Amino acid sequence: MPLIPGVIKMIKTDEVRIKIAIQKSGRLTEHSIELLTRCGLTYSRGRDQLICYGENMPVDILLVRDDDIPGLVQENICDLGIVGGNIIEELRLELIKKGTKRLFNVLERLNYGHCRLSFGIPENVEYIGAKTLKGKKIATTYPLIVEDYLKKQNVNATVVEFSGAVEIAPSLGKADLICDLVSSGATMKAHGLFEADTILESTATLIQSPEALSKTKKDWIKLLLQRIRGVLQVKESKYIMLHAPREALQEIRRLLPGSEAPTIIPLEGFKDKVAVHAVCRENVFWETLEELKEAGASSMLVLPVEKMLA
Ligand code: ATP
Ligand code: ZN
């Protein structure tokens, strides 16, 4: 793994700060920065553009290529990292193959960077499950994940590693089919391939170094993780206020998505009507409001939740 000079310098000069590696430029960058910012972290960017120094917490952000992140964390060069589950799984299988016991710890799956690793088959080939793959040449960036899947399916096939533009392998005659990351499916379609079985569902994931941490670092990571979980919860959560006839309360509570104990408040001047305030842990869609109205609710107001701490 290439060691970045700035990283080595930082590690030597400051042992008590937490280093978190995130993707420098790509699909996960903006969301990862946004997550840390929403956790309350303010930072200034170093002159080399590789490190962001935390100003209000001892947390520094390292901007690196996503492929380097699990290695940096596993080697304890960084304490934490945010990277796609696909890259984590490929390295996990590599470490197992090498017999390494020190794996990184997965702390939390995050709610962005959703994608799946699926087979892409030329449109003129009939797909009848994993046995279709028998004796075929499969191009992929994730050879170990694919080999692991083939082994579990008891299918013999040849896996060829491609580092990029996997989808062109069949038309170049380099492979019969591919196994690649998909989110919308448009790229496969544009290359005359259809999406067959998915072998891995992936999201951005927070990982931690396997090394024992000092008490100070442990405490900061605990706090950061608590805030991250708060941010994740809040994303979908809504605060809902409405008026309801007392006799419809049971039905209205049933309709509120993911709410535990709503607050019921008497309404001045109304004996048979109450106000209901509730935090819904899932998004509240128009359809839900329409059903609530049908059940007798009125004066409904849905507000976003800014912060949440259980
Ligand atoms: P880097 O320059 O850091 O190596 P990259 O080109 O390898 O970047 P990106 O294409 O930015 O990586 O993807 C980063 C991660 O985003 C992937 O590893 C995956 O977890 C996730 N992802 C989400 N949707 C997709 C998709 N449609 N295709 C590829 N990756 C996706
Ligand atoms: Zn990459």
mmCIF file of C-alpha atoms and ligand atoms in Angstrom:
data_model
loop_
_atom_site.group_PDB
_atom_site.id
_atom_site.type_symbol
_atom_site.label_atom_id
_atom_site.label_comp_id
_atom_site.label_asym_id
_atom_site.label_seq_id
_atom_site.Cartn_x
_atom_site.Cartn_y
_atom_site.Cartn_z
ATOM 1 C CA MET A 1 0.000 0.000 0.000
ATOM 2 C CA PRO A 2 1.460 3.423 -0.916
ATOM 3 C CA LEU A 3 2.051 5.518 2.195
ATOM 4 C CA ILE A 4 1.265 9.168 1.769
ATOM 5 C CA PRO A 5 4.076 11.413 3.160
ATOM 6 C CA GLY A 6 1.560 13.800 4.810
ATOM 7 C CA VAL A 7 -0.072 10.897 6.611
ATOM 8 C CA ILE A 8 3.192 9.671 8.139
ATOM 9 C CA LYS A 9 4.062 13.192 9.303
ATOM 10 C CA MET A 10 0.673 13.636 10.928
ATOM 11 C CA ILE A 11 0.843 10.304 12.749
ATOM 12 C CA LYS A 12 4.261 11.103 14.183
ATOM 13 C CA THR A 13 3.307 14.586 15.338
ATOM 14 C CA ASP A 14 -0.039 13.822 16.929
ATOM 15 C CA GLU A 15 -0.756 10.498 18.563
ATOM 16 C CA VAL A 16 -3.921 11.416 20.435
ATOM 17 C CA ARG A 17 -5.958 12.625 17.483
ATOM 18 C CA ILE A 18 -8.395 10.342 15.726
ATOM 19 C CA LYS A 19 -7.737 9.911 12.021
ATOM 20 C CA ILE A 20 -10.626 9.023 9.811
ATOM 21 C CA ALA A 21 -9.996 8.098 6.172
ATOM 22 C CA ILE A 22 -12.638 8.965 3.590
ATOM 23 C CA GLN A 23 -12.715 8.949 -0.213
ATOM 24 C CA LYS A 24 -10.907 11.946 -1.698
ATOM 25 C CA SER A 25 -13.009 12.346 -4.781
ATOM 26 C CA GLY A 26 -15.862 10.113 -5.846
ATOM 27 C CA ARG A 27 -19.346 8.879 -5.080
ATOM 28 C CA LEU A 28 -18.872 8.716 -1.288
ATOM 29 C CA THR A 29 -16.992 11.982 -0.753
ATOM 30 C CA GLU A 30 -19.786 14.525 -0.440
ATOM 31 C CA HIS A 31 -21.969 12.317 1.773
ATOM 32 C CA SER A 32 -19.064 11.393 4.068
ATOM 33 C CA ILE A 33 -18.100 15.065 4.560
ATOM 34 C CA GLU A 34 -21.758 15.930 5.143
ATOM 35 C CA LEU A 35 -22.092 13.164 7.756
ATOM 36 C CA LEU A 36 -19.066 14.378 9.718
ATOM 37 C CA THR A 37 -20.220 17.991 9.459
ATOM 38 C CA ARG A 38 -23.659 17.039 10.749
ATOM 39 C CA CYS A 39 -21.907 15.352 13.698
ATOM 40 C CA GLY A 40 -20.753 18.867 14.589
ATOM 41 C CA LEU A 41 -17.160 18.614 13.273
ATOM 42 C CA THR A 42 -15.659 21.828 11.938
ATOM 43 C CA TYR A 43 -12.303 21.633 10.180
ATOM 44 C CA SER A 44 -9.726 23.487 8.153
ATOM 45 C CA ARG A 45 -8.147 21.976 5.085
ATOM 46 C CA GLY A 46 -4.377 21.425 5.018
ATOM 47 C CA ARG A 47 -2.279 23.025 2.306
ATOM 48 C CA ASP A 48 -1.628 19.648 0.677
ATOM 49 C CA GLN A 49 -5.430 19.134 0.356
ATOM 50 C CA LEU A 50 -5.005 15.622 1.774
ATOM 51 C CA ILE A 51 -5.864 16.295 5.402
ATOM 52 C CA CYS A 52 -8.648 18.265 7.050
ATOM 53 C CA TYR A 53 -7.770 19.221 10.619
ATOM 54 C CA GLY A 54 -10.661 19.062 13.080
ATOM 55 C CA GLU A 55 -11.021 22.363 14.934
ATOM 56 C CA ASN A 56 -13.545 21.546 17.659
ATOM 57 C CA MET A 57 -12.826 17.822 18.132
ATOM 58 C CA PRO A 58 -9.531 15.867 17.989
ATOM 59 C CA VAL A 59 -10.656 14.289 14.720
ATOM 60 C CA ASP A 60 -8.734 14.715 11.464
ATOM 61 C CA ILE A 61 -9.996 13.645 8.058
ATOM 62 C CA LEU A 62 -7.669 12.007 5.541
ATOM 63 C CA LEU A 63 -8.696 12.200 1.911
ATOM 64 C CA VAL A 64 -7.484 9.138 0.011
ATOM 65 C CA ARG A 65 -8.493 6.728 -2.780
ATOM 66 C CA ASP A 66 -11.306 4.490 -1.605
ATOM 67 C CA ASP A 67 -9.332 1.308 -2.358
ATOM 68 C CA ASP A 68 -6.657 2.367 0.173
ATOM 69 C CA ILE A 69 -9.101 2.939 3.052
ATOM 70 C CA PRO A 70 -9.566 -0.582 4.502
ATOM 71 C CA GLY A 71 -5.780 -1.150 4.372
ATOM 72 C CA LEU A 72 -5.051 2.149 6.153
ATOM 73 C CA VAL A 73 -7.499 1.151 8.895
ATOM 74 C CA GLN A 74 -6.396 -2.469 9.121
ATOM 75 C CA GLU A 75 -2.762 -1.341 9.452
ATOM 76 C CA ASN A 76 -3.811 1.161 12.156
ATOM 77 C CA ILE A 77 -2.505 4.117 10.156
ATOM 78 C CA CYS A 78 -6.024 5.487 10.526
ATOM 79 C CA ASP A 79 -8.344 4.734 13.447
ATOM 80 C CA LEU A 80 -11.517 4.889 11.385
ATOM 81 C CA GLY A 81 -12.523 4.785 7.738
ATOM 82 C CA ILE A 82 -15.626 5.143 5.601
ATOM 83 C CA VAL A 83 -15.701 2.939 2.514
ATOM 84 C CA GLY A 84 -18.083 0.863 0.416
ATOM 85 C CA GLY A 85 -19.052 -2.575 1.780
ATOM 86 C CA ASN A 86 -17.891 -4.031 -1.564
ATOM 87 C CA ILE A 87 -14.269 -2.957 -0.969
ATOM 88 C CA ILE A 88 -14.399 -4.129 2.659
ATOM 89 C CA GLU A 89 -15.651 -7.579 1.658
ATOM 90 C CA GLU A 90 -12.998 -8.015 -1.061
ATOM 91 C CA LEU A 91 -10.198 -7.122 1.389
ATOM 92 C CA ARG A 92 -11.751 -9.277 4.133
ATOM 93 C CA LEU A 93 -11.581 -12.295 1.807
ATOM 94 C CA GLU A 94 -8.003 -11.395 0.834
ATOM 95 C CA LEU A 95 -6.937 -11.199 4.496
ATOM 96 C CA ILE A 96 -8.600 -14.522 5.257
ATOM 97 C CA LYS A 97 -6.815 -16.071 2.281
ATOM 98 C CA LYS A 98 -3.484 -14.774 3.606
ATOM 99 C CA GLY A 99 -4.332 -16.121 7.048
ATOM 100 C CA THR A 100 -4.293 -12.684 8.697
ATOM 101 C CA LYS A 101 -6.199 -12.632 11.957
ATOM 102 C CA ARG A 102 -6.201 -8.847 12.456
ATOM 103 C CA LEU A 103 -9.305 -7.748 10.608
ATOM 104 C CA PHE A 104 -10.791 -4.277 10.988
ATOM 105 C CA ASN A 105 -14.065 -3.946 12.930
ATOM 106 C CA VAL A 106 -17.251 -2.916 11.185
ATOM 107 C CA LEU A 107 -18.892 -0.245 13.378
ATOM 108 C CA GLU A 108 -21.906 0.889 11.361
ATOM 109 C CA ARG A 109 -23.489 0.582 7.949
ATOM 110 C CA LEU A 110 -24.355 4.059 6.725
ATOM 111 C CA ASN A 111 -27.344 5.143 4.700
ATOM 112 C CA TYR A 112 -25.635 6.226 1.475
ATOM 113 C CA GLY A 113 -23.525 4.738 -1.324
ATOM 114 C CA HIS A 114 -26.145 2.048 -1.957
ATOM 115 C CA CYS A 115 -25.217 -0.332 -4.755
ATOM 116 C CA ARG A 116 -25.164 -4.051 -5.516
ATOM 117 C CA LEU A 117 -22.689 -6.442 -7.090
ATOM 118 C CA SER A 118 -24.549 -8.292 -9.830
ATOM 119 C CA PHE A 119 -23.847 -10.449 -12.846
ATOM 120 C CA GLY A 120 -24.266 -8.713 -16.197
ATOM 121 C CA ILE A 121 -25.134 -11.132 -18.982
ATOM 122 C CA PRO A 122 -25.224 -10.399 -22.745
ATOM 123 C CA GLU A 123 -28.863 -9.957 -23.793
ATOM 124 C CA ASN A 124 -28.782 -12.922 -26.199
ATOM 125 C CA VAL A 125 -27.819 -15.387 -23.430
ATOM 126 C CA GLU A 126 -30.560 -17.166 -21.509
ATOM 127 C CA TYR A 127 -29.952 -17.000 -17.752
ATOM 128 C CA ILE A 128 -31.219 -19.910 -15.696
ATOM 129 C CA GLY A 129 -29.499 -19.306 -12.377
ATOM 130 C CA ALA A 130 -25.919 -19.885 -11.219
ATOM 131 C CA LYS A 131 -25.457 -22.968 -13.427
ATOM 132 C CA THR A 132 -25.465 -20.631 -16.463
ATOM 133 C CA LEU A 133 -22.054 -19.453 -15.226
ATOM 134 C CA LYS A 134 -20.465 -22.906 -15.576
ATOM 135 C CA GLY A 135 -17.307 -22.853 -17.718
ATOM 136 C CA LYS A 136 -17.744 -19.147 -18.469
ATOM 137 C CA LYS A 137 -15.159 -16.371 -18.282
ATOM 138 C CA ILE A 138 -16.309 -13.675 -15.846
ATOM 139 C CA ALA A 139 -14.747 -10.181 -15.771
ATOM 140 C CA THR A 140 -14.862 -8.322 -12.452
ATOM 141 C CA THR A 141 -13.091 -5.875 -10.147
ATOM 142 C CA TYR A 142 -14.009 -8.114 -7.196
ATOM 143 C CA PRO A 143 -12.414 -11.503 -8.036
ATOM 144 C CA LEU A 144 -12.450 -12.870 -4.469
ATOM 145 C CA ILE A 145 -16.124 -12.070 -3.856
ATOM 146 C CA VAL A 146 -17.041 -13.693 -7.170
ATOM 147 C CA GLU A 147 -14.841 -16.750 -6.528
ATOM 148 C CA ASP A 148 -16.360 -17.109 -3.049
ATOM 149 C CA TYR A 149 -19.857 -17.009 -4.566
ATOM 150 C CA LEU A 150 -18.976 -19.566 -7.261
ATOM 151 C CA LYS A 151 -17.506 -21.877 -4.630
ATOM 152 C CA LYS A 152 -20.665 -21.654 -2.524
ATOM 153 C CA GLN A 153 -22.772 -22.361 -5.619
ATOM 154 C CA ASN A 154 -20.500 -25.259 -6.559
ATOM 155 C CA VAL A 155 -19.919 -23.838 -10.032
ATOM 156 C CA ASN A 156 -16.613 -23.914 -11.943
ATOM 157 C CA ALA A 157 -15.873 -20.773 -13.943
ATOM 158 C CA THR A 158 -12.870 -18.568 -14.780
ATOM 159 C CA VAL A 159 -12.650 -15.186 -13.065
ATOM 160 C CA VAL A 160 -10.606 -12.484 -14.802
ATOM 161 C CA GLU A 161 -9.707 -9.358 -12.856
ATOM 162 C CA PHE A 162 -10.454 -6.008 -14.495
ATOM 163 C CA SER A 163 -9.577 -2.774 -12.722
ATOM 164 C CA GLY A 164 -12.036 -0.555 -14.566
ATOM 165 C CA ALA A 165 -14.583 -0.419 -17.403
ATOM 166 C CA VAL A 166 -15.600 -4.011 -16.704
ATOM 167 C CA GLU A 167 -18.762 -3.604 -18.772
ATOM 168 C CA ILE A 168 -16.840 -3.475 -22.049
ATOM 169 C CA ALA A 169 -15.116 -6.855 -21.436
ATOM 170 C CA PRO A 170 -17.761 -8.993 -23.261
ATOM 171 C CA SER A 171 -17.819 -6.786 -26.370
ATOM 172 C CA LEU A 172 -13.990 -6.839 -26.472
ATOM 173 C CA GLY A 173 -14.116 -10.622 -26.359
ATOM 174 C CA LYS A 174 -12.185 -10.637 -23.038
ATOM 175 C CA ALA A 175 -14.994 -12.337 -21.098
ATOM 176 C CA ASP A 176 -18.388 -13.993 -21.581
ATOM 177 C CA LEU A 177 -20.073 -11.965 -18.887
ATOM 178 C CA ILE A 178 -19.316 -9.605 -16.022
ATOM 179 C CA CYS A 179 -19.943 -9.138 -12.320
ATOM 180 C CA ASP A 180 -19.998 -5.446 -11.473
ATOM 181 C CA LEU A 181 -21.469 -2.757 -9.230
ATOM 182 C CA VAL A 182 -24.894 -1.526 -10.229
ATOM 183 C CA SER A 183 -27.082 1.200 -8.811
ATOM 184 C CA SER A 184 -29.590 2.128 -11.503
ATOM 185 C CA GLY A 185 -28.658 -0.570 -14.000
ATOM 186 C CA ALA A 186 -28.309 1.964 -16.833
ATOM 187 C CA THR A 187 -24.593 1.254 -17.504
ATOM 188 C CA MET A 188 -25.165 -2.473 -18.014
ATOM 189 C CA LYS A 189 -28.150 -1.796 -20.240
ATOM 190 C CA ALA A 190 -26.167 0.673 -22.339
ATOM 191 C CA HIS A 191 -23.608 -2.093 -23.000
ATOM 192 C CA GLY A 192 -26.161 -4.681 -24.090
ATOM 193 C CA LEU A 193 -26.105 -6.568 -20.779
ATOM 194 C CA PHE A 194 -28.976 -7.459 -18.472
ATOM 195 C CA GLU A 195 -28.675 -7.705 -14.703
ATOM 196 C CA ALA A 196 -28.937 -11.254 -13.374
ATOM 197 C CA ASP A 197 -28.321 -12.430 -9.764
ATOM 198 C CA THR A 198 -26.994 -10.035 -7.137
ATOM 199 C CA ILE A 199 -24.232 -11.474 -4.970
ATOM 200 C CA LEU A 200 -23.623 -8.551 -2.591
ATOM 201 C CA GLU A 201 -25.650 -5.552 -1.370
ATOM 202 C CA SER A 202 -23.396 -2.678 -0.393
ATOM 203 C CA THR A 203 -23.559 0.677 1.402
ATOM 204 C CA ALA A 204 -20.929 3.047 2.743
ATOM 205 C CA THR A 205 -19.640 1.529 5.999
ATOM 206 C CA LEU A 206 -17.733 2.856 8.998
ATOM 207 C CA ILE A 207 -14.807 0.654 10.031
ATOM 208 C CA GLN A 208 -12.388 0.789 12.951
ATOM 209 C CA SER A 209 -8.783 -0.304 13.369
ATOM 210 C CA PRO A 210 -8.241 -3.671 15.095
ATOM 211 C CA GLU A 211 -5.575 -2.097 17.353
ATOM 212 C CA ALA A 212 -6.381 -1.511 21.047
ATOM 213 C CA LEU A 213 -7.109 2.191 21.497
ATOM 214 C CA SER A 214 -6.251 4.551 24.332
ATOM 215 C CA LYS A 215 -9.078 5.526 26.701
ATOM 216 C CA THR A 216 -9.199 9.076 25.258
ATOM 217 C CA LYS A 217 -9.510 7.781 21.704
ATOM 218 C CA LYS A 218 -12.136 5.217 22.748
ATOM 219 C CA ASP A 219 -14.207 7.953 24.402
ATOM 220 C CA TRP A 220 -14.049 10.203 21.337
ATOM 221 C CA ILE A 221 -14.963 7.350 18.988
ATOM 222 C CA LYS A 222 -17.894 6.456 21.265
ATOM 223 C CA LEU A 223 -19.105 10.049 21.124
ATOM 224 C CA LEU A 224 -18.638 10.279 17.359
ATOM 225 C CA LEU A 225 -20.469 6.985 16.819
ATOM 226 C CA GLN A 226 -23.354 8.131 19.014
ATOM 227 C CA ARG A 227 -23.630 11.306 16.926
ATOM 228 C CA ILE A 228 -23.390 9.343 13.657
ATOM 229 C CA ARG A 229 -26.243 7.099 14.811
ATOM 230 C CA GLY A 230 -28.211 10.211 15.754
ATOM 231 C CA VAL A 231 -27.656 11.701 12.289
ATOM 232 C CA LEU A 232 -28.680 8.436 10.593
ATOM 233 C CA GLN A 233 -31.865 8.207 12.638
ATOM 234 C CA VAL A 234 -32.783 11.810 12.027
ATOM 235 C CA LYS A 235 -32.454 11.534 8.247
ATOM 236 C CA GLU A 236 -35.730 9.662 7.845
ATOM 237 C CA SER A 237 -37.426 10.928 10.995
ATOM 238 C CA LYS A 238 -40.264 13.429 11.009
ATOM 239 C CA TYR A 239 -42.121 15.206 13.797
ATOM 240 C CA ILE A 240 -45.841 15.095 13.183
ATOM 241 C CA MET A 241 -48.575 17.147 14.856
ATOM 242 C CA LEU A 242 -52.302 16.649 14.261
ATOM 243 C CA HIS A 243 -55.745 16.904 15.792
ATOM 244 C CA ALA A 244 -57.732 13.700 16.228
ATOM 245 C CA PRO A 245 -61.126 12.589 17.552
ATOM 246 C CA ARG A 246 -60.555 10.625 20.778
ATOM 247 C CA GLU A 247 -62.378 7.598 19.412
ATOM 248 C CA ALA A 248 -60.025 7.429 16.398
ATOM 249 C CA LEU A 249 -56.835 7.523 18.487
ATOM 250 C CA GLN A 250 -56.119 3.817 18.273
ATOM 251 C CA GLU A 251 -56.386 3.771 14.472
ATOM 252 C CA ILE A 252 -54.371 6.993 14.122
ATOM 253 C CA ARG A 253 -51.560 5.627 16.318
ATOM 254 C CA ARG A 254 -51.496 2.515 14.150
ATOM 255 C CA LEU A 255 -51.083 4.617 11.016
ATOM 256 C CA LEU A 256 -48.157 6.706 12.312
ATOM 257 C CA PRO A 257 -45.044 5.119 10.738
ATOM 258 C CA GLY A 258 -42.427 3.976 13.246
ATOM 259 C CA SER A 259 -43.649 6.070 16.198
ATOM 260 C CA GLU A 260 -43.417 4.705 19.711
ATOM 261 C CA ALA A 261 -45.237 6.782 22.357
ATOM 262 C CA PRO A 262 -46.988 9.843 20.970
ATOM 263 C CA THR A 263 -47.835 12.745 23.273
ATOM 264 C CA ILE A 264 -51.615 13.237 23.603
ATOM 265 C CA ILE A 265 -52.658 16.752 24.630
ATOM 266 C CA PRO A 266 -56.238 17.902 25.427
ATOM 267 C CA LEU A 267 -57.581 20.626 23.142
ATOM 268 C CA GLU A 268 -59.076 23.662 24.859
ATOM 269 C CA GLY A 269 -62.838 23.811 24.231
ATOM 270 C CA PHE A 270 -63.081 20.268 22.745
ATOM 271 C CA LYS A 271 -64.061 17.272 24.846
ATOM 272 C CA ASP A 272 -63.911 14.675 22.124
ATOM 273 C CA LYS A 273 -60.767 15.921 20.313
ATOM 274 C CA VAL A 274 -57.071 15.834 21.212
ATOM 275 C CA ALA A 275 -53.775 16.991 19.746
ATOM 276 C CA VAL A 276 -51.252 14.251 18.918
ATOM 277 C CA HIS A 277 -47.510 14.949 18.672
ATOM 278 C CA ALA A 278 -45.225 12.116 17.592
ATOM 279 C CA VAL A 279 -41.760 11.406 16.230
ATOM 280 C CA CYS A 280 -42.024 9.063 13.274
ATOM 281 C CA ARG A 281 -38.783 7.106 12.667
ATOM 282 C CA GLU A 282 -39.734 6.589 9.041
ATOM 283 C CA ASN A 283 -40.594 9.102 6.372
ATOM 284 C CA VAL A 284 -44.173 10.369 6.327
ATOM 285 C CA PHE A 285 -45.539 10.243 2.797
ATOM 286 C CA TRP A 286 -48.626 11.947 1.330
ATOM 287 C CA GLU A 287 -50.368 8.565 1.300
ATOM 288 C CA THR A 288 -49.987 8.300 5.098
ATOM 289 C CA LEU A 289 -51.441 11.780 5.595
ATOM 290 C CA GLU A 290 -54.374 10.871 3.348
ATOM 291 C CA GLU A 291 -55.026 7.717 5.364
ATOM 292 C CA LEU A 292 -54.806 9.695 8.620
ATOM 293 C CA LYS A 293 -57.322 12.194 7.237
ATOM 294 C CA GLU A 294 -59.601 9.335 6.317
ATOM 295 C CA ALA A 295 -59.333 8.089 9.917
ATOM 296 C CA GLY A 296 -60.481 11.490 11.202
ATOM 297 C CA ALA A 297 -57.225 13.436 11.690
ATOM 298 C CA SER A 298 -57.092 17.142 10.814
ATOM 299 C CA SER A 299 -54.686 20.128 11.030
ATOM 300 C CA MET A 300 -51.740 17.884 10.205
ATOM 301 C CA LEU A 301 -48.233 19.306 10.230
ATOM 302 C CA VAL A 302 -45.049 17.357 9.360
ATOM 303 C CA LEU A 303 -41.687 18.816 10.362
ATOM 304 C CA PRO A 304 -38.121 17.630 9.725
ATOM 305 C CA VAL A 305 -36.108 16.626 12.812
ATOM 306 C CA GLU A 306 -32.795 18.456 13.183
ATOM 307 C CA LYS A 307 -31.078 16.426 15.948
ATOM 308 C CA MET A 308 -31.964 13.392 18.061
ATOM 309 C CA LEU A 309 -30.264 11.844 21.097
ATOM 310 C CA ALA A 310 -31.813 8.863 22.822
HETATM 311 P P1 ATP B 1 -11.322 6.141 -6.321
HETATM 312 O O1 ATP B 1 -10.728 7.173 -7.210
HETATM 313 O O2 ATP B 1 -11.438 6.651 -4.897
HETATM 314 O O3 ATP B 1 -10.636 4.795 -6.405
HETATM 315 P P2 ATP B 1 -13.590 4.801 -7.584
HETATM 316 O O4 ATP B 1 -13.746 5.223 -8.995
HETATM 317 O O5 ATP B 1 -12.986 3.467 -7.278
HETATM 318 O O6 ATP B 1 -12.820 5.975 -6.802
HETATM 319 P P3 ATP B 1 -16.402 5.460 -7.105
HETATM 320 O O7 ATP B 1 -16.891 5.166 -8.485
HETATM 321 O O8 ATP B 1 -16.384 6.874 -6.642
HETATM 322 O O9 ATP B 1 -14.980 4.786 -6.821
HETATM 323 O O10 ATP B 1 -17.277 4.578 -6.104
HETATM 324 C C1 ATP B 1 -17.041 4.601 -4.723
HETATM 325 C C2 ATP B 1 -17.991 3.632 -4.061
HETATM 326 O O11 ATP B 1 -19.343 4.045 -4.283
HETATM 327 C C3 ATP B 1 -17.980 2.194 -4.594
HETATM 328 O O12 ATP B 1 -16.925 1.427 -4.048
HETATM 329 C C4 ATP B 1 -19.335 1.700 -4.138
HETATM 330 O O13 ATP B 1 -19.286 1.280 -2.786
HETATM 331 C C5 ATP B 1 -20.224 2.948 -4.205
HETATM 332 N N1 ATP B 1 -21.183 2.975 -5.368
HETATM 333 C C6 ATP B 1 -22.466 3.360 -5.283
HETATM 334 N N2 ATP B 1 -23.076 3.243 -6.485
HETATM 335 C C7 ATP B 1 -22.187 2.787 -7.351
HETATM 336 C C8 ATP B 1 -22.208 2.474 -8.749
HETATM 337 N N3 ATP B 1 -23.288 2.602 -9.488
HETATM 338 N N4 ATP B 1 -21.064 2.064 -9.311
HETATM 339 C C9 ATP B 1 -19.941 1.966 -8.581
HETATM 340 N N5 ATP B 1 -19.866 2.234 -7.260
HETATM 341 C C10 ATP B 1 -20.957 2.644 -6.631
HETATM 342 ZN ZN ZN B 2 -11.506 2.933 -6.169
#
